[in-house]
PDB file of N, CA and C in Angstrom:
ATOM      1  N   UNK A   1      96.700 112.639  88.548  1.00 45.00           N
ATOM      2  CA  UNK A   1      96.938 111.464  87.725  1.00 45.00           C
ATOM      3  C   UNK A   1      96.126 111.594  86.445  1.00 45.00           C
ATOM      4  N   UNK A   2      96.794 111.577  84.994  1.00 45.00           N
ATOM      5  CA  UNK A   2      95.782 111.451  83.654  1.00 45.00           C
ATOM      6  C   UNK A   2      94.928 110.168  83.689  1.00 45.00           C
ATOM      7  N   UNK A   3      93.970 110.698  83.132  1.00 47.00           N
ATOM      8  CA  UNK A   3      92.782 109.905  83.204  1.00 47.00           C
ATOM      9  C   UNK A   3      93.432 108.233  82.098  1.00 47.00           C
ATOM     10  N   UNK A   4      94.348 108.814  81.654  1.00 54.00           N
ATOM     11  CA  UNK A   4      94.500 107.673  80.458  1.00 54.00           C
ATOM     12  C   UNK A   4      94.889 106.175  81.236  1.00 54.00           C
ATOM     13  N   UNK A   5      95.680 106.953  82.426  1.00 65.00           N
ATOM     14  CA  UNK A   5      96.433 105.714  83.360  1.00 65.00           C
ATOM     15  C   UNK A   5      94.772 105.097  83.660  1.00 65.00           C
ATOM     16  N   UNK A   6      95.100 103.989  83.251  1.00 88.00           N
ATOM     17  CA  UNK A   6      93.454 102.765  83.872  1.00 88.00           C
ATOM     18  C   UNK A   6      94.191 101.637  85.023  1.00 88.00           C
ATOM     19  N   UNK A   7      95.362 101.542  85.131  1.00 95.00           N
ATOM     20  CA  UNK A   7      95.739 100.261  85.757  1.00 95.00           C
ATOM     21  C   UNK A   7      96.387 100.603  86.853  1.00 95.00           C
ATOM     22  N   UNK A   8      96.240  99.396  87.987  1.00 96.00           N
ATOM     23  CA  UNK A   8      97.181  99.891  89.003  1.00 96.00           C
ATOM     24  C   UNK A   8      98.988  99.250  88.596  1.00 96.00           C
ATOM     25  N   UNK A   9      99.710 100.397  89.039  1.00 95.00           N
ATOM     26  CA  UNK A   9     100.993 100.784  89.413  1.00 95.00           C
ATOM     27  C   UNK A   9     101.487 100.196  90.359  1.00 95.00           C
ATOM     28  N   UNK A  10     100.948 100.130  91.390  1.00 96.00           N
ATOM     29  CA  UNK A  10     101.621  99.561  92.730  1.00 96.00           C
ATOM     30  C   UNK A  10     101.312  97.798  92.164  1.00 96.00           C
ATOM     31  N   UNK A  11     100.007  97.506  91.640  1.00 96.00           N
ATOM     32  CA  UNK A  11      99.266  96.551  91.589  1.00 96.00           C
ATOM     33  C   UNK A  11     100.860  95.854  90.650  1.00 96.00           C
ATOM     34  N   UNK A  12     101.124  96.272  89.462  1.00 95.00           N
ATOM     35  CA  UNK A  12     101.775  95.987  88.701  1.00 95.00           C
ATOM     36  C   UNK A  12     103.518  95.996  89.121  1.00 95.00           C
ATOM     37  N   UNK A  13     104.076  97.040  89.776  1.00 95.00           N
ATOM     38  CA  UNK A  13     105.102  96.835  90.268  1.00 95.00           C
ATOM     39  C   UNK A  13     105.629  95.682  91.648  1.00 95.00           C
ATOM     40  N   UNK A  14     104.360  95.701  92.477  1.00 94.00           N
ATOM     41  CA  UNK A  14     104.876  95.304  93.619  1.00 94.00           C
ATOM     42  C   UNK A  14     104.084  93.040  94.096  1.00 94.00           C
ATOM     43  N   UNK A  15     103.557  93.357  92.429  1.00 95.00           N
ATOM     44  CA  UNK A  15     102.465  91.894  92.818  1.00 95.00           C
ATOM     45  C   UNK A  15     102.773  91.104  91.653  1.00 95.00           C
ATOM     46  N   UNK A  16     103.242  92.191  90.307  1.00 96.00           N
ATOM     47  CA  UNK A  16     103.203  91.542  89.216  1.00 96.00           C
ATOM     48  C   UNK A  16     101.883  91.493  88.256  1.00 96.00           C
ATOM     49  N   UNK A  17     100.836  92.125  88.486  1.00 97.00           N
ATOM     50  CA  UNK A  17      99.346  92.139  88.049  1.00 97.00           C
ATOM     51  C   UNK A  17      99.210  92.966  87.534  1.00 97.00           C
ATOM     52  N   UNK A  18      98.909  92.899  86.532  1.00 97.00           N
ATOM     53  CA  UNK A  18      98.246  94.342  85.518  1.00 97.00           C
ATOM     54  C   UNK A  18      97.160  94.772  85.803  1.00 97.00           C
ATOM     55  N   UNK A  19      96.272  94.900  86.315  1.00 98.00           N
ATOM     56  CA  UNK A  19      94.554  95.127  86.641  1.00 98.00           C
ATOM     57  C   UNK A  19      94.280  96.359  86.944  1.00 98.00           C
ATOM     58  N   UNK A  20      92.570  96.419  86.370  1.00 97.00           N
ATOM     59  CA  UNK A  20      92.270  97.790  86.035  1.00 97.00           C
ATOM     60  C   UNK A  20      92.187  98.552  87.337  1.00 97.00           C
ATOM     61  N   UNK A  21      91.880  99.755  87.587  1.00 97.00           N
ATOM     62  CA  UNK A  21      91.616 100.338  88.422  1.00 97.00           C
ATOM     63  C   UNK A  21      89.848 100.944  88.859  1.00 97.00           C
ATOM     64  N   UNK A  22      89.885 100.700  90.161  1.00 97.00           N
ATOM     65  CA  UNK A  22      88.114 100.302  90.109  1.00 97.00           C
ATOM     66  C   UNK A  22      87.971 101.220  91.922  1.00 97.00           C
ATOM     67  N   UNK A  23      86.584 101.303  92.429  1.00 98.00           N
ATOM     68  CA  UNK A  23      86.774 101.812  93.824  1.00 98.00           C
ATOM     69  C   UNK A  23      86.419 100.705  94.532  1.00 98.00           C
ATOM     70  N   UNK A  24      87.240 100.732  95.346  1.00 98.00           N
ATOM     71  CA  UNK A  24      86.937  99.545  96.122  1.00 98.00           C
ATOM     72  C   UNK A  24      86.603 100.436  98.088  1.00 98.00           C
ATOM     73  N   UNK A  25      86.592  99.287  98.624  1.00 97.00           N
ATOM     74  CA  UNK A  25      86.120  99.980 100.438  1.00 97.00           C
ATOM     75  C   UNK A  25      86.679  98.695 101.204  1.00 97.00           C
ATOM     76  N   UNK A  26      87.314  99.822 102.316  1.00 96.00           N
ATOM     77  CA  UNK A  26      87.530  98.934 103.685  1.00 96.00           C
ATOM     78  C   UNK A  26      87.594  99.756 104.778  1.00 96.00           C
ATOM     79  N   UNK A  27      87.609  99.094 106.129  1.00 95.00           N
ATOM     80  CA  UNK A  27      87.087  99.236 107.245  1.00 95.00           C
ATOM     81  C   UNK A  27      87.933 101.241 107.328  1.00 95.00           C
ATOM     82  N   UNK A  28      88.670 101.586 106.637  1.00 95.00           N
ATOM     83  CA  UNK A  28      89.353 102.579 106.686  1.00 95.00           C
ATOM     84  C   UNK A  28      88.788 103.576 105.818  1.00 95.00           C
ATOM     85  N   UNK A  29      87.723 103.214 104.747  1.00 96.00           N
ATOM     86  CA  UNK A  29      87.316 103.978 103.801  1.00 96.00           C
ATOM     87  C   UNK A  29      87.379 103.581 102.166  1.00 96.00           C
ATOM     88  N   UNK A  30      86.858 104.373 101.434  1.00 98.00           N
ATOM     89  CA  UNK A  30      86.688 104.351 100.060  1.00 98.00           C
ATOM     90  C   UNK A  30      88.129 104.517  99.154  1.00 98.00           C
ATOM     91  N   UNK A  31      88.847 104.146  98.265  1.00 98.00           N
ATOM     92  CA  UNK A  31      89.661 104.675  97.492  1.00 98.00           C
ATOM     93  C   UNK A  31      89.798 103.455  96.429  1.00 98.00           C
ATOM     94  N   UNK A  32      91.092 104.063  95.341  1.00 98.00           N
ATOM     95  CA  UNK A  32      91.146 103.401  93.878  1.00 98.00           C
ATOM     96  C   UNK A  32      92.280 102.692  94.352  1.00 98.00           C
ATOM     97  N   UNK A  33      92.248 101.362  93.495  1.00 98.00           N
ATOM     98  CA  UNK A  33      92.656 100.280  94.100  1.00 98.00           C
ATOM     99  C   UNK A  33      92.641  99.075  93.101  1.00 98.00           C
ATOM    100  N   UNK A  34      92.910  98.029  93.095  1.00 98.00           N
ATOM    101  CA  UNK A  34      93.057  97.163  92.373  1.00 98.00           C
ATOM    102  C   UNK A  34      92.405  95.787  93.009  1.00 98.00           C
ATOM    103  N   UNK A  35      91.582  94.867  92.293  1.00 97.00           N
ATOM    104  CA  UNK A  35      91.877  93.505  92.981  1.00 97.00           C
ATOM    105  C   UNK A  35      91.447  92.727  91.664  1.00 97.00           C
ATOM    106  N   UNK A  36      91.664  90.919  92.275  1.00 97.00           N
ATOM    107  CA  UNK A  36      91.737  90.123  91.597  1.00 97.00           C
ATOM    108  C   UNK A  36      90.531  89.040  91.978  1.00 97.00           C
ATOM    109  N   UNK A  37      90.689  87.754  91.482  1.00 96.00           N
ATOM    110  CA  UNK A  37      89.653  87.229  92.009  1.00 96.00           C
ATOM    111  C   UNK A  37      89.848  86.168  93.309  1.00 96.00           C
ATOM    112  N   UNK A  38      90.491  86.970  93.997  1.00 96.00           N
ATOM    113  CA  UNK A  38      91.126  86.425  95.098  1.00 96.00           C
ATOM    114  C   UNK A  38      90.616  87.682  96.466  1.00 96.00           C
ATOM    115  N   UNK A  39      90.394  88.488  95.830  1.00 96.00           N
ATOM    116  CA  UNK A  39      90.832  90.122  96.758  1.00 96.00           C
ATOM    117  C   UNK A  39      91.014  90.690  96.007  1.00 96.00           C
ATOM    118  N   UNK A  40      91.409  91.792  97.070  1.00 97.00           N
ATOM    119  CA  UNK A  40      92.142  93.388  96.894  1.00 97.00           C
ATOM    120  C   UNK A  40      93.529  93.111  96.848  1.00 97.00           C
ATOM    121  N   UNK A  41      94.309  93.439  95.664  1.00 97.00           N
ATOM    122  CA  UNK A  41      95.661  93.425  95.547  1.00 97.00           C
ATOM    123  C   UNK A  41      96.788  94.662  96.089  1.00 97.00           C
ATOM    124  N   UNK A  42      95.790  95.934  95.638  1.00 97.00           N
ATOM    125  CA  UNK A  42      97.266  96.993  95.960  1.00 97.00           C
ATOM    126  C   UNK A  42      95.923  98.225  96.253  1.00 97.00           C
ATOM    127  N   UNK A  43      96.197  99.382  97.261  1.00 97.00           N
ATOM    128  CA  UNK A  43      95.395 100.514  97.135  1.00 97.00           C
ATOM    129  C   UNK A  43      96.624 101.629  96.868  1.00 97.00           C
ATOM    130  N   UNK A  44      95.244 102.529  95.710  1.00 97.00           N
ATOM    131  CA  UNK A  44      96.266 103.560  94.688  1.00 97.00           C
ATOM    132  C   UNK A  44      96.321 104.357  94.718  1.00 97.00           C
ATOM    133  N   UNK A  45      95.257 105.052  96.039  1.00 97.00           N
ATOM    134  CA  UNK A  45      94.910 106.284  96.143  1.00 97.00           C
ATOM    135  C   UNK A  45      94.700 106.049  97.317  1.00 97.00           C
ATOM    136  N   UNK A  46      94.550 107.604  97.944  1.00 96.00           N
ATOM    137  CA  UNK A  46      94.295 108.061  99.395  1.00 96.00           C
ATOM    138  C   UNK A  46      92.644 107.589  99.410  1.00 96.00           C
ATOM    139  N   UNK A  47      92.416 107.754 100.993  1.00 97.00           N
ATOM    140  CA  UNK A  47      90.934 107.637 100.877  1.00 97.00           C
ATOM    141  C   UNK A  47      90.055 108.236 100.576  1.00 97.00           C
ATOM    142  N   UNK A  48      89.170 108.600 100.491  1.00 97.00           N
ATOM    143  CA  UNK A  48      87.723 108.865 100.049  1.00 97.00           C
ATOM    144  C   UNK A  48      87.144 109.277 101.174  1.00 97.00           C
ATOM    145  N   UNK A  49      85.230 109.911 101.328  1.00 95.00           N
ATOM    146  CA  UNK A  49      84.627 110.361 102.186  1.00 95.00           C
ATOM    147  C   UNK A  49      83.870 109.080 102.232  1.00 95.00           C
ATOM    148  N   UNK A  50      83.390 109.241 100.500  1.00 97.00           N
ATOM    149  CA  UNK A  50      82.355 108.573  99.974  1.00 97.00           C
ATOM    150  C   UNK A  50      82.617 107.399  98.353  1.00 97.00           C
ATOM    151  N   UNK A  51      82.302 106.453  98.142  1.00 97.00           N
ATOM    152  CA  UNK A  51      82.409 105.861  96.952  1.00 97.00           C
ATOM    153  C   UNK A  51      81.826 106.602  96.124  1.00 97.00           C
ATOM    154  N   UNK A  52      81.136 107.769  95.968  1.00 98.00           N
ATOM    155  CA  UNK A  52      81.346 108.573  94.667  1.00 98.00           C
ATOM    156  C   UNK A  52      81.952 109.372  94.814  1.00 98.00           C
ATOM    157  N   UNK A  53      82.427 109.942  95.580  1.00 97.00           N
ATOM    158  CA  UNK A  53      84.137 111.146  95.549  1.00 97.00           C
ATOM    159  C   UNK A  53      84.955 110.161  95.169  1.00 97.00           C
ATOM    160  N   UNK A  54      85.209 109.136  95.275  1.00 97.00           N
ATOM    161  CA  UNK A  54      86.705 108.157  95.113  1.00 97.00           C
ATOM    162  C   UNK A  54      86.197 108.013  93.447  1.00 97.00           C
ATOM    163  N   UNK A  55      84.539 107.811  93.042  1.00 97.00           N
ATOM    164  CA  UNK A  55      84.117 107.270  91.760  1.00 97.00           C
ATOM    165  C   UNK A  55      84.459 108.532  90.888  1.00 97.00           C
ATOM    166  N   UNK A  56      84.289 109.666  91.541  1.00 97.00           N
ATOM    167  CA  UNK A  56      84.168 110.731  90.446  1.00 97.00           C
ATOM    168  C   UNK A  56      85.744 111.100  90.494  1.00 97.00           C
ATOM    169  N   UNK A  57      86.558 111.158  91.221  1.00 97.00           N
ATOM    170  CA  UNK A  57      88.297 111.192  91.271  1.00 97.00           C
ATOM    171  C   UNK A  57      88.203 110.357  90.284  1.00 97.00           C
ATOM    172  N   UNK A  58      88.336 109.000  90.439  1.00 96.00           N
ATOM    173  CA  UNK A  58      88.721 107.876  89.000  1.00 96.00           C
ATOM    174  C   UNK A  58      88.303 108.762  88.045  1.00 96.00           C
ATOM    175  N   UNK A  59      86.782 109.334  87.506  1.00 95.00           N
ATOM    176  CA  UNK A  59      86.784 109.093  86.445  1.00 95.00           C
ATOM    177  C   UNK A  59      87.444 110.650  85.881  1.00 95.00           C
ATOM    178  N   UNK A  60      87.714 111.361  86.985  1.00 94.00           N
ATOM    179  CA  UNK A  60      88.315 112.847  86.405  1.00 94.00           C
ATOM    180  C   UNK A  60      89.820 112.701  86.243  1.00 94.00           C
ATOM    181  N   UNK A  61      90.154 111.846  86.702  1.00 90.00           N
ATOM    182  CA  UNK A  61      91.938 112.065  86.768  1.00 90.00           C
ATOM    183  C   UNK A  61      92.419 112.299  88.477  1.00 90.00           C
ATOM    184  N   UNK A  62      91.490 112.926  89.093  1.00 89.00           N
ATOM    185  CA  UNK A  62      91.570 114.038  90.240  1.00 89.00           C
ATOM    186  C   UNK A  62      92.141 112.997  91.771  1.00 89.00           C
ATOM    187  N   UNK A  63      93.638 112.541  91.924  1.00 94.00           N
ATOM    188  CA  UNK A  63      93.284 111.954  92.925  1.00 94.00           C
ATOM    189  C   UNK A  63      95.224 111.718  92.756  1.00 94.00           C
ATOM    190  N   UNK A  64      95.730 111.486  93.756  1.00 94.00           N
ATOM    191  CA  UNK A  64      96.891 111.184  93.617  1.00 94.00           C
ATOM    192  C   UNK A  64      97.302 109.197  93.725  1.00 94.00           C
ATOM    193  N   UNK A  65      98.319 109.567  92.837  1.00 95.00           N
ATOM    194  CA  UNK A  65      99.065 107.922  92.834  1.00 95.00           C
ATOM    195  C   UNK A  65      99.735 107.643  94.272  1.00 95.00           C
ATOM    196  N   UNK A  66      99.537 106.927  95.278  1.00 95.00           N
ATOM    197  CA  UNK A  66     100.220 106.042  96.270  1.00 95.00           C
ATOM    198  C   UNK A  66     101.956 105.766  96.016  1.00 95.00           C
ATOM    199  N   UNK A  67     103.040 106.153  96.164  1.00 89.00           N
ATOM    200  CA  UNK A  67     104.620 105.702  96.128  1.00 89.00           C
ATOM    201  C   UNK A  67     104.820 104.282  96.753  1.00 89.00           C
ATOM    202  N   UNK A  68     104.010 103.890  97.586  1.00 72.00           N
ATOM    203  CA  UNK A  68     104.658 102.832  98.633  1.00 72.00           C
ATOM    204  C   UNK A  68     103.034 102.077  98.799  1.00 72.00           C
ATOM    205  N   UNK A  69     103.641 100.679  99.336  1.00 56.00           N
ATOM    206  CA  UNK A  69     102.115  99.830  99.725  1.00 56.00           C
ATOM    207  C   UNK A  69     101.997  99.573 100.470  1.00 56.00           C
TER     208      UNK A  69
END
């Protein structure tokens, strides 16, 4: 994924929300993801080990986009 993409995709197609892309965590693990001030809206990426492998994916590009939610 280019680093230029900042927003989630799923977030935006499937919720209607434009919002940035940030690392978020749940009981399943670390990955890039979206939320609001409600929650977590959409996850955009596979998981993570660690919140800085998911942090350093965001900030390299290095991580694949999610098709489905």
């Amino acid at each position: 994924m280019p680093r230029s993409i900042s927003f989630g995709h799923l977030a935006l197609n499937y919720a209607g929300k434009y919002l940035p892309l940030e690392v978020l965590h749940s009981a399943a693990g670390h990955y890039i993801g979206t939320r609001d001030w409600e929650g977590p809206v959409s996850r955009e990426s596979e998981y993570f080990r660690s919140a800085a492998a998911a942090q350093q994916a965001l900030a390299r590009g290095g991580w694949t986009q999610l098709r489905n939610p």
